Coordinates of C-alpha atoms in Angstrom, one line a residue:
Chain K
X1 CA -39.0 101.8 15.1
X2 CA -42.5 103.1 15.4
X3 CA -41.5 104.3 18.9
X4 CA -38.5 106.1 17.5
X5 CA -40.7 107.7 14.8
X6 CA -43.2 108.9 17.4
X7 CA -40.4 110.2 19.7
X8 CA -38.9 112.1 16.8
X9 CA -42.3 113.5 15.8
X10 CA -42.8 114.8 19.3
X11 CA -39.3 116.2 19.6
X12 CA -39.5 118.1 16.3
X13 CA -43.2 118.9 16.7
X14 CA -43.5 118.1 13.1
X15 CA -45.7 115.1 11.9
X16 CA -44.0 115.6 8.5
X17 CA -42.0 113.4 6.2
X18 CA -40.1 114.8 3.2
X19 CA -40.4 112.7 0.1
X20 CA -37.0 112.5 -1.5
X21 CA -38.3 111.8 -5.1
X22 CA -35.7 113.5 -7.2
X23 CA -36.6 114.0 -10.8
X24 CA -33.9 115.5 -13.0
X25 CA -36.2 118.4 -13.8
X26 CA -36.1 119.5 -10.2
X27 CA -32.3 119.3 -9.9
X28 CA -30.7 122.8 -10.3
X29 CA -28.8 123.1 -13.5
X30 CA -25.5 123.9 -11.8
X31 CA -25.7 120.6 -9.9
X32 CA -26.5 118.7 -13.1
X33 CA -23.7 120.4 -15.0
X34 CA -21.1 119.6 -12.3
X35 CA -22.2 115.9 -12.2
X36 CA -22.1 115.6 -16.0
X37 CA -18.7 117.3 -16.1
X38 CA -17.4 114.6 -13.8
X39 CA -19.4 111.5 -15.1
X40 CA -20.7 112.5 -18.5
X41 CA -24.4 112.5 -19.5
X42 CA -24.6 108.9 -18.2
X43 CA -26.6 107.0 -15.6
X44 CA -23.7 107.7 -13.2
X45 CA -23.9 111.4 -14.0
X46 CA -27.7 111.4 -13.3
X47 CA -27.2 109.4 -10.1
X48 CA -24.5 111.8 -8.9
X49 CA -26.8 114.8 -9.7
X50 CA -29.7 113.4 -7.7
X51 CA -27.5 112.4 -4.8
X52 CA -25.9 115.8 -4.5
X53 CA -29.3 117.4 -4.8
X54 CA -30.7 115.2 -2.0
X55 CA -27.7 115.8 0.2
X56 CA -28.2 119.5 0.0
X57 CA -31.9 119.2 1.0
X58 CA -31.2 116.8 3.8
X59 CA -28.5 119.0 5.2
X60 CA -30.9 121.9 5.2
X61 CA -33.9 120.3 6.8
X62 CA -32.8 117.3 8.9
X63 CA -33.1 119.1 12.2
X64 CA -36.7 120.1 11.5
X65 CA -38.2 116.7 10.6
X66 CA -38.5 113.2 11.9
X67 CA -38.3 111.3 8.7
X68 CA -37.7 111.1 5.0
X69 CA -39.4 109.0 2.3
X70 CA -37.2 108.2 -0.7
X71 CA -39.4 107.0 -3.6
X72 CA -37.3 104.1 -5.1
X73 CA -38.8 104.4 -8.6
X74 CA -37.0 107.8 -9.0
X75 CA -33.7 106.1 -8.4
X76 CA -34.5 102.7 -10.1
X77 CA -35.2 104.6 -13.4
X78 CA -31.4 105.3 -13.5
X79 CA -30.6 101.6 -13.2
X80 CA -27.7 100.4 -11.0
X81 CA -26.2 103.8 -10.5
X82 CA -29.6 105.0 -9.5
X83 CA -30.0 102.2 -6.9
X84 CA -26.5 103.1 -5.5
X85 CA -27.8 106.7 -5.1
X86 CA -30.9 105.3 -3.4
X87 CA -28.8 103.4 -0.9
X88 CA -26.5 106.3 -0.3
X89 CA -29.4 108.6 0.3
X90 CA -31.0 106.2 2.8
X91 CA -27.7 105.6 4.6
X92 CA -26.9 109.3 4.8
X93 CA -30.3 110.1 6.2
X94 CA -29.9 107.5 8.9
X95 CA -26.5 108.9 9.8
X96 CA -28.3 112.3 10.2
X97 CA -30.7 110.6 12.7
X98 CA -33.7 110.5 10.4
X99 CA -36.2 107.7 10.1
X100 CA -36.1 106.4 6.6
X101 CA -39.4 105.2 5.0
X102 CA -38.5 103.4 1.7
X103 CA -41.4 104.0 -0.6
X104 CA -41.0 100.8 -2.5
X105 CA -44.7 99.5 -2.7
X106 CA -43.5 95.9 -3.1
X107 CA -45.7 93.0 -2.6
X108 CA -45.7 89.4 -3.9
X109 CA -46.4 85.8 -2.8
X110 CA -44.8 84.3 0.3
X111 CA -41.2 83.5 -0.3
X112 CA -40.9 86.4 -2.8
X113 CA -42.3 89.0 -0.3
X114 CA -39.8 87.5 2.2
X115 CA -37.0 88.3 -0.2
X116 CA -38.1 91.9 -0.6
X117 CA -38.5 92.2 3.2
X118 CA -35.0 90.8 3.7
X119 CA -33.6 93.1 1.0
X120 CA -35.0 96.3 2.4
X121 CA -35.6 95.7 6.1
X122 CA -33.6 92.7 7.1
X123 CA -30.5 90.8 6.4
X124 CA -29.7 88.1 3.8
X125 CA -27.8 85.1 5.1
X126 CA -24.7 84.6 2.9
X127 CA -22.8 81.6 4.1
X128 CA -22.5 82.4 7.8
X129 CA -22.9 86.2 7.4
X130 CA -26.2 88.1 7.8
X131 CA -25.9 91.2 5.5
X132 CA -28.2 94.0 4.8
X133 CA -28.7 94.8 1.1
X134 CA -30.6 98.1 1.5
X135 CA -31.7 99.1 4.9
X136 CA -34.7 101.3 5.4
X137 CA -36.5 101.6 8.7
X138 CA -40.0 101.3 7.2
X139 CA -41.2 100.3 3.7
X140 CA -44.5 100.7 1.9
X141 CA -46.3 97.4 0.9
X142 CA -49.0 96.7 -1.7
X143 CA -51.8 94.5 -0.3
X144 CA -53.3 93.2 -3.5
X145 CA -52.0 89.6 -3.0
X146 CA -53.5 89.3 0.5
X147 CA -52.1 88.2 3.9
X148 CA -49.5 85.8 2.6
X149 CA -48.0 88.7 0.6
X150 CA -47.9 91.0 3.7
X151 CA -47.0 88.6 6.6
X152 CA -43.4 88.0 5.4
X153 CA -42.8 91.7 5.8
X154 CA -44.3 91.6 9.3
X155 CA -42.1 88.7 10.3
X156 CA -39.0 90.6 9.3
X157 CA -40.3 93.7 11.1
X158 CA -40.7 91.7 14.3
X159 CA -37.1 90.4 14.0
X160 CA -35.5 93.7 13.1
X161 CA -37.8 96.1 15.0
X162 CA -38.8 97.8 11.8
X163 CA -42.2 98.7 10.3
X164 CA -44.4 98.9 7.2
X165 CA -47.1 101.1 5.8
X166 CA -49.7 99.1 3.8
X167 CA -51.4 100.8 0.9
X168 CA -55.1 101.3 1.8
X169 CA -56.5 104.3 -0.1
X170 CA -53.9 105.9 -2.4
X171 CA -53.8 109.6 -3.3
X172 CA -54.1 109.4 -7.1
X173 CA -57.3 110.3 -9.1
X174 CA -58.0 106.7 -10.2
X175 CA -57.4 105.1 -6.9
X176 CA -61.1 104.5 -6.6
X177 CA -61.3 102.3 -9.6
X178 CA -60.7 99.2 -7.6
X179 CA -60.2 100.5 -4.0
X180 CA -63.6 102.1 -3.8
X181 CA -65.6 99.2 -5.2
X182 CA -68.3 98.2 -2.8
X183 CA -68.0 94.8 -1.1
X184 CA -70.7 93.7 1.3
X185 CA -72.0 97.3 1.5
X186 CA -68.6 98.9 2.1
X187 CA -65.7 100.0 -0.1
X188 CA -62.8 97.7 -0.5
X189 CA -60.4 100.1 1.1
X190 CA -62.3 99.7 4.4
X191 CA -61.8 95.9 4.2
X192 CA -58.1 96.5 3.6
X193 CA -58.1 98.9 6.5
X194 CA -59.6 96.3 8.8
X195 CA -57.0 93.8 7.7
X196 CA -54.3 96.3 8.4
X197 CA -55.7 96.9 11.9
X198 CA -55.9 93.1 12.4
X199 CA -52.3 92.5 11.2
X200 CA -51.2 95.4 13.3
X201 CA -52.8 94.4 16.5
X202 CA -50.1 91.8 17.1
X203 CA -47.3 94.2 16.2
X204 CA -47.7 96.9 18.8
X205 CA -45.1 99.5 19.8
X206 CA -45.8 101.4 23.0
X207 CA -48.9 103.2 21.7
X208 CA -49.1 102.5 18.0
X209 CA -48.6 99.5 15.8
X210 CA -45.6 99.2 13.6
X211 CA -47.9 98.0 10.8
X212 CA -49.1 101.3 9.4
X213 CA -51.3 102.3 6.5
X214 CA -51.1 104.7 3.5
X215 CA -54.1 106.9 3.0
X216 CA -54.0 109.9 0.6
X217 CA -54.5 113.4 1.8
X218 CA -56.6 113.9 -1.3
X219 CA -59.4 111.8 0.3
X220 CA -60.1 113.4 3.7
X221 CA -63.5 111.9 4.1
X222 CA -62.2 108.4 3.6
X223 CA -59.3 109.3 6.0
X224 CA -61.8 110.2 8.7
X225 CA -63.5 106.8 8.4
X226 CA -60.2 104.9 8.2
X227 CA -58.9 106.7 11.3
X228 CA -61.8 105.1 13.2
X229 CA -61.4 101.7 11.7
X230 CA -57.7 101.6 12.5
X231 CA -57.3 103.5 15.8
X232 CA -53.9 102.1 16.6
X233 CA -52.5 102.4 13.1
X234 CA -50.1 105.1 12.1
X235 CA -51.2 106.6 8.8
X236 CA -48.7 107.8 6.2
X237 CA -50.5 110.5 4.3
X238 CA -49.2 111.4 0.8
X239 CA -50.7 114.0 -1.5
X240 CA -50.2 117.1 0.6
X241 CA -49.2 120.2 -1.4
X242 CA -48.5 119.5 -5.1
X243 CA -51.2 116.8 -5.3
X244 CA -53.8 119.2 -3.7
X245 CA -54.1 118.2 -0.1
X246 CA -54.2 121.1 2.5
X247 CA -53.6 121.3 6.2
X248 CA -57.3 121.6 7.0
X249 CA -58.0 118.4 5.1
X250 CA -55.6 116.5 7.3
X251 CA -57.0 116.9 10.8
X252 CA -59.1 113.8 10.7
X253 CA -56.1 111.7 9.9
X254 CA -54.9 112.4 13.5
X255 CA -56.1 111.0 16.7
X256 CA -57.0 113.1 19.7
X257 CA -53.4 112.7 21.1
X258 CA -52.2 114.7 18.1
X259 CA -50.5 111.5 16.8
X260 CA -51.4 108.7 14.5
X261 CA -50.5 110.4 11.2
X262 CA -47.4 111.6 9.3
X263 CA -47.9 113.8 6.3
X264 CA -45.7 113.5 3.3
X265 CA -44.7 116.3 0.9
X266 CA -42.3 115.6 -1.9
X267 CA -42.3 118.1 -4.8
X268 CA -43.7 120.9 -2.6
X269 CA -40.6 120.7 -0.4
X270 CA -37.8 119.4 -2.6
X271 CA -38.6 121.6 -5.6
X272 CA -39.9 124.6 -3.5
X273 CA -37.5 126.9 -5.3
X274 CA -39.4 126.3 -8.6
X275 CA -42.6 127.7 -7.0
X276 CA -43.5 131.3 -7.1
X277 CA -43.6 131.6 -3.4
X278 CA -40.0 130.6 -3.0
X279 CA -38.6 131.9 -6.3
X280 CA -36.5 134.5 -4.6
X281 CA -34.2 131.8 -3.3
X282 CA -33.0 131.0 -6.8
X283 CA -31.5 127.8 -8.0
X284 CA -28.4 128.1 -5.7
X285 CA -30.7 128.6 -2.7
X286 CA -32.8 125.5 -3.5
X287 CA -32.0 123.9 -0.2
X288 CA -32.9 127.0 1.8
X289 CA -36.1 127.2 -0.1
X290 CA -36.8 123.6 1.0
X291 CA -36.2 124.6 4.6
X292 CA -38.6 127.5 4.3
X293 CA -41.2 125.2 2.7
X294 CA -40.8 122.7 5.6
X295 CA -41.3 125.5 8.1
X296 CA -44.5 126.7 6.3
X297 CA -45.8 123.1 6.1
X298 CA -45.2 122.6 9.7
X299 CA -47.1 125.8 10.6
X300 CA -50.0 124.9 8.2
X301 CA -50.5 121.5 9.9
X302 CA -50.0 122.9 13.5
X303 CA -52.6 125.6 12.8
X304 CA -55.1 123.1 11.3
X305 CA -54.7 120.9 14.4
X306 CA -55.0 123.8 16.8
X307 CA -58.2 124.9 15.0
X308 CA -60.0 121.6 15.0
Chain O
X1 CA -42.6 92.3 -28.4
X2 CA -45.8 90.3 -28.1
X3 CA -45.4 89.2 -31.7
X4 CA -41.8 88.1 -31.0
X5 CA -43.0 86.2 -27.9
X6 CA -45.7 84.4 -29.9
X7 CA -43.3 83.7 -32.8
X8 CA -40.8 82.1 -30.3
X9 CA -43.6 80.1 -28.7
X10 CA -44.5 78.7 -32.1
X11 CA -41.0 78.0 -33.0
X12 CA -40.1 76.2 -29.8
X13 CA -43.6 74.6 -29.5
X14 CA -43.3 75.5 -25.8
X15 CA -45.6 77.9 -24.2
X16 CA -43.3 77.9 -21.3
X17 CA -41.3 80.5 -19.3
X18 CA -38.6 79.5 -16.9
X19 CA -38.6 81.5 -13.7
X20 CA -35.1 82.6 -12.8
X21 CA -35.8 83.0 -9.1
X22 CA -32.5 81.9 -7.6
X23 CA -32.5 81.4 -3.8
X24 CA -29.1 80.5 -2.4
X25 CA -30.6 77.2 -1.1
X26 CA -31.1 76.1 -4.7
X27 CA -27.5 77.0 -5.8
X28 CA -25.2 73.9 -5.8
X29 CA -22.6 74.1 -3.1
X30 CA -19.7 73.9 -5.5
X31 CA -20.9 77.1 -7.2
X32 CA -21.4 78.9 -3.8
X33 CA -17.9 77.8 -2.6
X34 CA -16.2 79.0 -5.7
X35 CA -18.0 82.4 -5.5
X36 CA -17.2 82.8 -1.8
X37 CA -13.6 81.9 -2.4
X38 CA -13.4 84.7 -4.9
X39 CA -15.6 87.4 -3.2
X40 CA -16.0 86.2 0.4
X41 CA -19.3 85.5 2.1
X42 CA -20.5 88.9 1.0
X43 CA -23.3 90.3 -1.1
X44 CA -20.9 90.2 -4.0
X45 CA -20.2 86.5 -3.3
X46 CA -24.0 85.7 -3.2
X47 CA -24.6 87.7 -6.4
X48 CA -21.7 85.9 -8.2
X49 CA -23.2 82.5 -7.1
X50 CA -26.7 83.2 -8.4
X51 CA -25.3 84.7 -11.6
X52 CA -23.2 81.6 -12.3
X53 CA -26.1 79.3 -11.3
X54 CA -28.4 81.2 -13.7
X55 CA -25.9 81.2 -16.5
X56 CA -25.6 77.4 -16.3
X57 CA -29.4 77.0 -16.5
X58 CA -29.8 79.4 -19.3
X59 CA -27.0 77.8 -21.3
X60 CA -28.7 74.4 -20.8
X61 CA -32.3 75.4 -21.7
X62 CA -32.3 78.5 -24.0
X63 CA -32.9 76.6 -27.2
X64 CA -36.0 74.9 -25.8
X65 CA -37.9 77.9 -24.5
X66 CA -39.1 81.3 -25.7
X67 CA -38.7 83.3 -22.5
X68 CA -37.4 83.6 -19.0
X69 CA -38.9 85.4 -16.0
X70 CA -36.4 86.6 -13.5
X71 CA -38.0 87.5 -10.2
X72 CA -36.3 90.7 -9.1
X73 CA -36.9 90.2 -5.4
X74 CA -34.5 87.3 -5.4
X75 CA -31.8 89.7 -6.6
X76 CA -32.9 92.8 -4.7
X77 CA -32.4 90.9 -1.4
X78 CA -28.7 91.0 -2.1
X79 CA -28.7 94.8 -2.5
X80 CA -26.7 96.5 -5.2
X81 CA -24.6 93.4 -6.1
X82 CA -27.9 91.5 -6.4
X83 CA -29.3 94.1 -8.8
X84 CA -26.2 93.9 -10.9
X85 CA -26.7 90.1 -11.1
X86 CA -30.3 90.8 -12.1
X87 CA -29.2 93.1 -15.0
X88 CA -26.5 90.7 -16.0
X89 CA -29.0 87.9 -16.1
X90 CA -31.5 89.9 -18.2
X91 CA -28.9 91.0 -20.6
X92 CA -27.4 87.6 -21.0
X93 CA -30.8 86.0 -21.7
X94 CA -31.5 88.6 -24.4
X95 CA -28.1 87.9 -26.0
X96 CA -29.3 84.3 -26.1
X97 CA -32.4 85.4 -28.0
X98 CA -34.8 84.9 -25.1
X99 CA -37.7 87.2 -24.3
X100 CA -37.2 88.6 -20.8
X101 CA -40.2 89.1 -18.5
X102 CA -39.1 91.1 -15.5
X103 CA -41.3 89.9 -12.6
X104 CA -41.1 93.2 -10.7
X105 CA -44.8 93.7 -9.8
X106 CA -44.3 97.5 -9.6
X107 CA -47.2 99.9 -9.5
X108 CA -47.6 103.5 -8.2
X109 CA -49.2 106.8 -9.0
X110 CA -48.7 108.5 -12.4
X111 CA -45.2 110.0 -12.5
X112 CA -43.8 107.3 -10.2
X113 CA -45.2 104.5 -12.4
X114 CA -43.6 106.3 -15.3
X115 CA -40.2 106.2 -13.6
X116 CA -40.5 102.5 -13.1
X117 CA -41.6 102.0 -16.7
X118 CA -38.7 104.1 -17.9
X119 CA -36.3 102.2 -15.6
X120 CA -37.3 98.7 -16.7
X121 CA -38.8 99.1 -20.3
X122 CA -37.7 102.5 -21.5
X123 CA -34.9 105.0 -21.4
X124 CA -34.2 107.8 -19.0
X125 CA -33.2 111.1 -20.6
X126 CA -29.9 112.2 -19.1
X127 CA -29.0 115.5 -20.6
X128 CA -29.3 114.8 -24.3
X129 CA -28.9 111.0 -23.9
X130 CA -31.7 108.4 -23.6
X131 CA -30.3 105.5 -21.6
X132 CA -31.8 102.2 -20.4
X133 CA -31.3 101.5 -16.7
X134 CA -32.6 97.9 -16.7
X135 CA -34.0 96.6 -20.0
X136 CA -36.6 93.8 -19.8
X137 CA -39.0 93.1 -22.7
X138 CA -42.0 92.7 -20.5
X139 CA -42.7 93.5 -16.8
X140 CA -45.4 92.5 -14.4
X141 CA -47.5 95.4 -12.9
X142 CA -49.7 95.6 -9.8
X143 CA -53.2 97.2 -10.6
X144 CA -54.2 98.2 -7.0
X145 CA -53.7 101.9 -7.8
X146 CA -56.0 101.8 -10.9
X147 CA -55.6 103.2 -14.4
X148 CA -53.3 106.0 -13.7
X149 CA -50.9 103.6 -12.1
X150 CA -50.9 101.3 -15.2
X151 CA -51.2 103.7 -18.1
X152 CA -47.7 105.1 -17.8
X153 CA -46.4 101.6 -18.3
X154 CA -48.6 101.3 -21.4
X155 CA -47.3 104.6 -22.8
X156 CA -43.7 103.4 -22.5
X157 CA -44.6 100.0 -24.1
X158 CA -46.1 101.8 -27.0
X159 CA -43.0 103.9 -27.5
X160 CA -40.6 101.0 -27.0
X161 CA -42.6 98.1 -28.5
X162 CA -42.6 96.2 -25.2
X163 CA -45.3 94.8 -23.0
X164 CA -46.7 94.2 -19.5
X165 CA -48.6 91.6 -17.6
X166 CA -51.0 93.0 -15.1
X167 CA -51.8 91.0 -11.9
X168 CA -55.4 89.8 -12.1
X169 CA -55.7 86.7 -10.0
X170 CA -52.5 85.6 -8.3
X171 CA -51.4 82.0 -7.6
X172 CA -51.0 82.3 -3.8
X173 CA -53.4 80.8 -1.2
X174 CA -54.6 84.1 0.2
X175 CA -55.0 85.8 -3.2
X176 CA -58.8 85.6 -2.7
X177 CA -58.7 87.8 0.4
X178 CA -59.2 90.9 -1.7
X179 CA -59.2 89.7 -5.3
X180 CA -62.2 87.4 -4.8
X181 CA -64.4 89.9 -3.0
X182 CA -67.7 90.3 -4.7
X183 CA -68.4 93.6 -6.3
X184 CA -71.7 94.1 -8.2
X185 CA -72.3 90.3 -8.1
X186 CA -68.8 89.4 -9.5
X187 CA -65.4 88.9 -8.0
X188 CA -63.0 91.8 -8.1
X189 CA -60.5 89.9 -10.3
X190 CA -63.1 89.8 -13.1
X191 CA -63.4 93.6 -12.9
X192 CA -59.6 93.8 -13.1
X193 CA -59.7 91.4 -16.0
X194 CA -62.2 93.6 -17.8
X195 CA -60.0 96.6 -17.3
X196 CA -57.0 94.7 -18.6
X197 CA -59.0 93.8 -21.7
X198 CA -60.0 97.4 -22.1
X199 CA -56.4 98.8 -21.7
X200 CA -55.2 96.1 -24.0
X201 CA -57.7 96.7 -26.8
X202 CA -55.7 99.8 -27.8
X203 CA -52.4 98.0 -27.7
X204 CA -52.7 95.2 -30.2
X205 CA -49.9 93.2 -31.7
X206 CA -50.8 91.1 -34.7
X207 CA -53.2 88.8 -32.9
X208 CA -52.8 89.5 -29.1
X209 CA -52.4 92.6 -27.1
X210 CA -49.2 93.5 -25.5
X211 CA -51.1 94.3 -22.3
X212 CA -51.3 90.8 -20.7
X213 CA -52.5 89.4 -17.5
X214 CA -51.2 87.2 -14.6
X215 CA -53.6 84.5 -13.5
X216 CA -52.4 81.7 -11.3
X217 CA -52.3 78.0 -12.4
X218 CA -53.6 77.2 -9.0
X219 CA -57.0 78.7 -9.9
X220 CA -58.1 76.9 -13.1
X221 CA -61.8 77.7 -12.8
X222 CA -61.1 81.4 -12.5
X223 CA -58.7 81.0 -15.4
X224 CA -61.5 79.6 -17.6
X225 CA -63.7 82.6 -16.9
X226 CA -60.9 85.1 -17.3
X227 CA -59.9 83.5 -20.6
X228 CA -63.4 84.4 -21.9
X229 CA -63.4 88.0 -20.4
X230 CA -60.0 88.7 -22.0
X231 CA -60.0 86.9 -25.4
X232 CA -57.1 88.9 -26.9
X233 CA -55.0 89.0 -23.7
X234 CA -52.0 86.8 -23.3
X235 CA -52.0 85.2 -19.9
X236 CA -48.9 84.6 -17.9
X237 CA -49.6 81.7 -15.6
X238 CA -47.4 81.1 -12.5
X239 CA -48.0 78.3 -10.0
X240 CA -47.2 75.3 -12.2
X241 CA -45.2 72.5 -10.6
X242 CA -44.0 73.4 -7.1
X243 CA -47.0 75.5 -6.3
X244 CA -49.4 72.7 -7.3
X245 CA -50.6 73.5 -10.8
X246 CA -50.7 70.6 -13.3
X247 CA -50.8 70.5 -17.1
X248 CA -54.4 69.3 -17.1
X249 CA -55.4 72.4 -15.0
X250 CA -54.0 74.7 -17.7
X251 CA -55.9 73.9 -20.8
X252 CA -58.6 76.5 -20.2
X253 CA -56.0 79.3 -20.0
X254 CA -55.3 78.7 -23.7
X255 CA -57.5 79.8 -26.7
X256 CA -58.5 77.4 -29.5
X257 CA -55.5 78.6 -31.5
X258 CA -53.3 76.9 -28.9
X259 CA -52.0 80.4 -27.9
X260 CA -52.9 83.0 -25.4
X261 CA -51.1 81.6 -22.4
X262 CA -47.5 81.1 -21.3
X263 CA -46.9 78.9 -18.2
X264 CA -44.2 79.7 -15.7
X265 CA -42.3 77.2 -13.7
X266 CA -39.5 78.4 -11.4
X267 CA -38.3 76.1 -8.6
X268 CA -39.6 73.0 -10.6
X269 CA -37.1 73.8 -13.3
X270 CA -34.2 75.6 -11.8
X271 CA -34.0 73.4 -8.7
X272 CA -35.0 70.2 -10.5
X273 CA -31.8 68.4 -9.3
X274 CA -33.1 68.7 -5.7
X275 CA -36.3 66.7 -6.6
X276 CA -36.3 62.9 -6.4
X277 CA -37.2 62.5 -10.1
X278 CA -34.0 64.2 -11.1
X279 CA -31.7 63.4 -8.2
X280 CA -29.5 61.2 -10.4
X281 CA -28.1 64.3 -12.1
X282 CA -26.5 65.3 -8.9
X283 CA -25.3 68.8 -8.0
X284 CA -22.9 69.1 -10.8
X285 CA -25.6 68.0 -13.3
X286 CA -28.1 70.7 -12.1
X287 CA -28.3 72.4 -15.4
X288 CA -28.9 69.1 -17.3
X289 CA -31.6 68.3 -14.7
X290 CA -33.2 71.7 -15.5
X291 CA -33.2 70.8 -19.2
X292 CA -34.8 67.4 -18.5
X293 CA -37.4 69.2 -16.4
X294 CA -38.2 71.6 -19.2
X295 CA -38.7 68.7 -21.6
X296 CA -41.0 67.0 -19.2
X297 CA -43.0 70.2 -18.6
X298 CA -43.3 70.8 -22.3
X299 CA -44.6 67.2 -22.8
X300 CA -47.1 67.5 -19.9
X301 CA -48.6 70.7 -21.4
X302 CA -48.6 69.4 -25.0
X303 CA -50.4 66.3 -23.9
X304 CA -52.9 68.2 -21.8
X305 CA -53.6 70.4 -24.9
X306 CA -53.9 67.4 -27.2
X307 CA -56.4 65.7 -24.8
X308 CA -58.7 68.7 -24.4

């Protein structure tokens, strides 16, 4: 799957992933109204609204980008109907040829991590039938529990030719509270990065490992160091746009080959129509506004890479 | 909710939580067969099997215990039907008067943690309606992202009078890989424990905080230290039984008042009939075997506390 992701990045010339993190406040009113008219102001209504909203965006941008990253929390908050919308979104994106990175940040001890891995990347054995519950191509994984929380994901990835991105240095303001604490003279995130490189070294695609890392765009200096510590690791970079990361901050996340990183933007793309720059699209043009925002983001990154 | 948990612990005289972590290999064949006869060897069939299995156990033990802890991964692996079984299990346990601790180990950046908190402990606002997606009483939370990943959970707990248990030192063999790394002369888990105590100090029930901690039974020495660092923190202790923790290891997790800890056993209770000690119950007596195992566990812990 890492090979497919790289191939698609090269084809689209866009190391970009669109975060499908639908909050109801982003969903145009006319879409919400229609959904509530059909399903009431219920979880089903909310799930229908975010699904229709997602579909509009995906239809508008799928030819420009290699991948999407649905954030499962935004669906899970609407209970079972929300989880159905999550699955529907993942399946639809795969039909459109997109690589789907499930931003699930799961992580637990051995057999429990295995269950998560099976649920999201693999197949559960029911009687004689192997069946996929959800089926993303990659998922994000939390490393706090150590190797035996991560390795079950790797095992399923090997079997299913899928991949993971392990949290190393997250994009949020308080990520340093534990991740930056100094251990043996170096911050904890470097040790986690080393582990990711170690786990990944036995999981190589053609040029990069299918054990990737998450490093926030909001920490470019740390990204520069982690790029060196994990040369064969693909880095998923959240925090561009709404969270404050800019194209120029991102160049050091990439290797000399122009690969090695994929930049996520969520709100900046999916709620572009709510920004001043794209306000002229209006509510009904929200999907076209997203398309314009993808094109602008692509240019911003290409320019930054050209100028480095 | 922490007050309710403590009240129920005192009433049952059992600081015990039963982990409802149903793997299909634990589910008696006759239950699986019946479920597959009705729903086929499908995710729906698997979900029906684990739900019926859970129901049998809950019916057999609910009067002996204060709480249950369903591990969501074991349901999530069966996709949407699995999540429906998770919700059904949580709801049924609450009907039976049990406190439900959702072992979800979620954790993300601000608005995303908020969505998880809303989904599992709070209510999503859909139009004018606040609606609960899932509705546990407590959930477990991963601290790797720092304060702004944890605080949204606390906010929802304050609004809804619910609680969380934050991972501090987990029970698995490789938990030390990052959690034990020495920072300023002390292991990281102590710093996390201090943060938990700090977050918890502003979230007090009558005698304990509703911001709790997870510390594995398999690390009794660390438990002793953490007990002192977090005097007002309730500790959820996994790892008893199948993972190797014994009653005698657990005494230091408790305060002098006999409170402050709740010990989880999953496999040791729910799959008791597969152990030699309870083999005489047979498959059809699996729920009675679970009841006997709860009684034995209760005695083991009571004896250990009496002997300290």
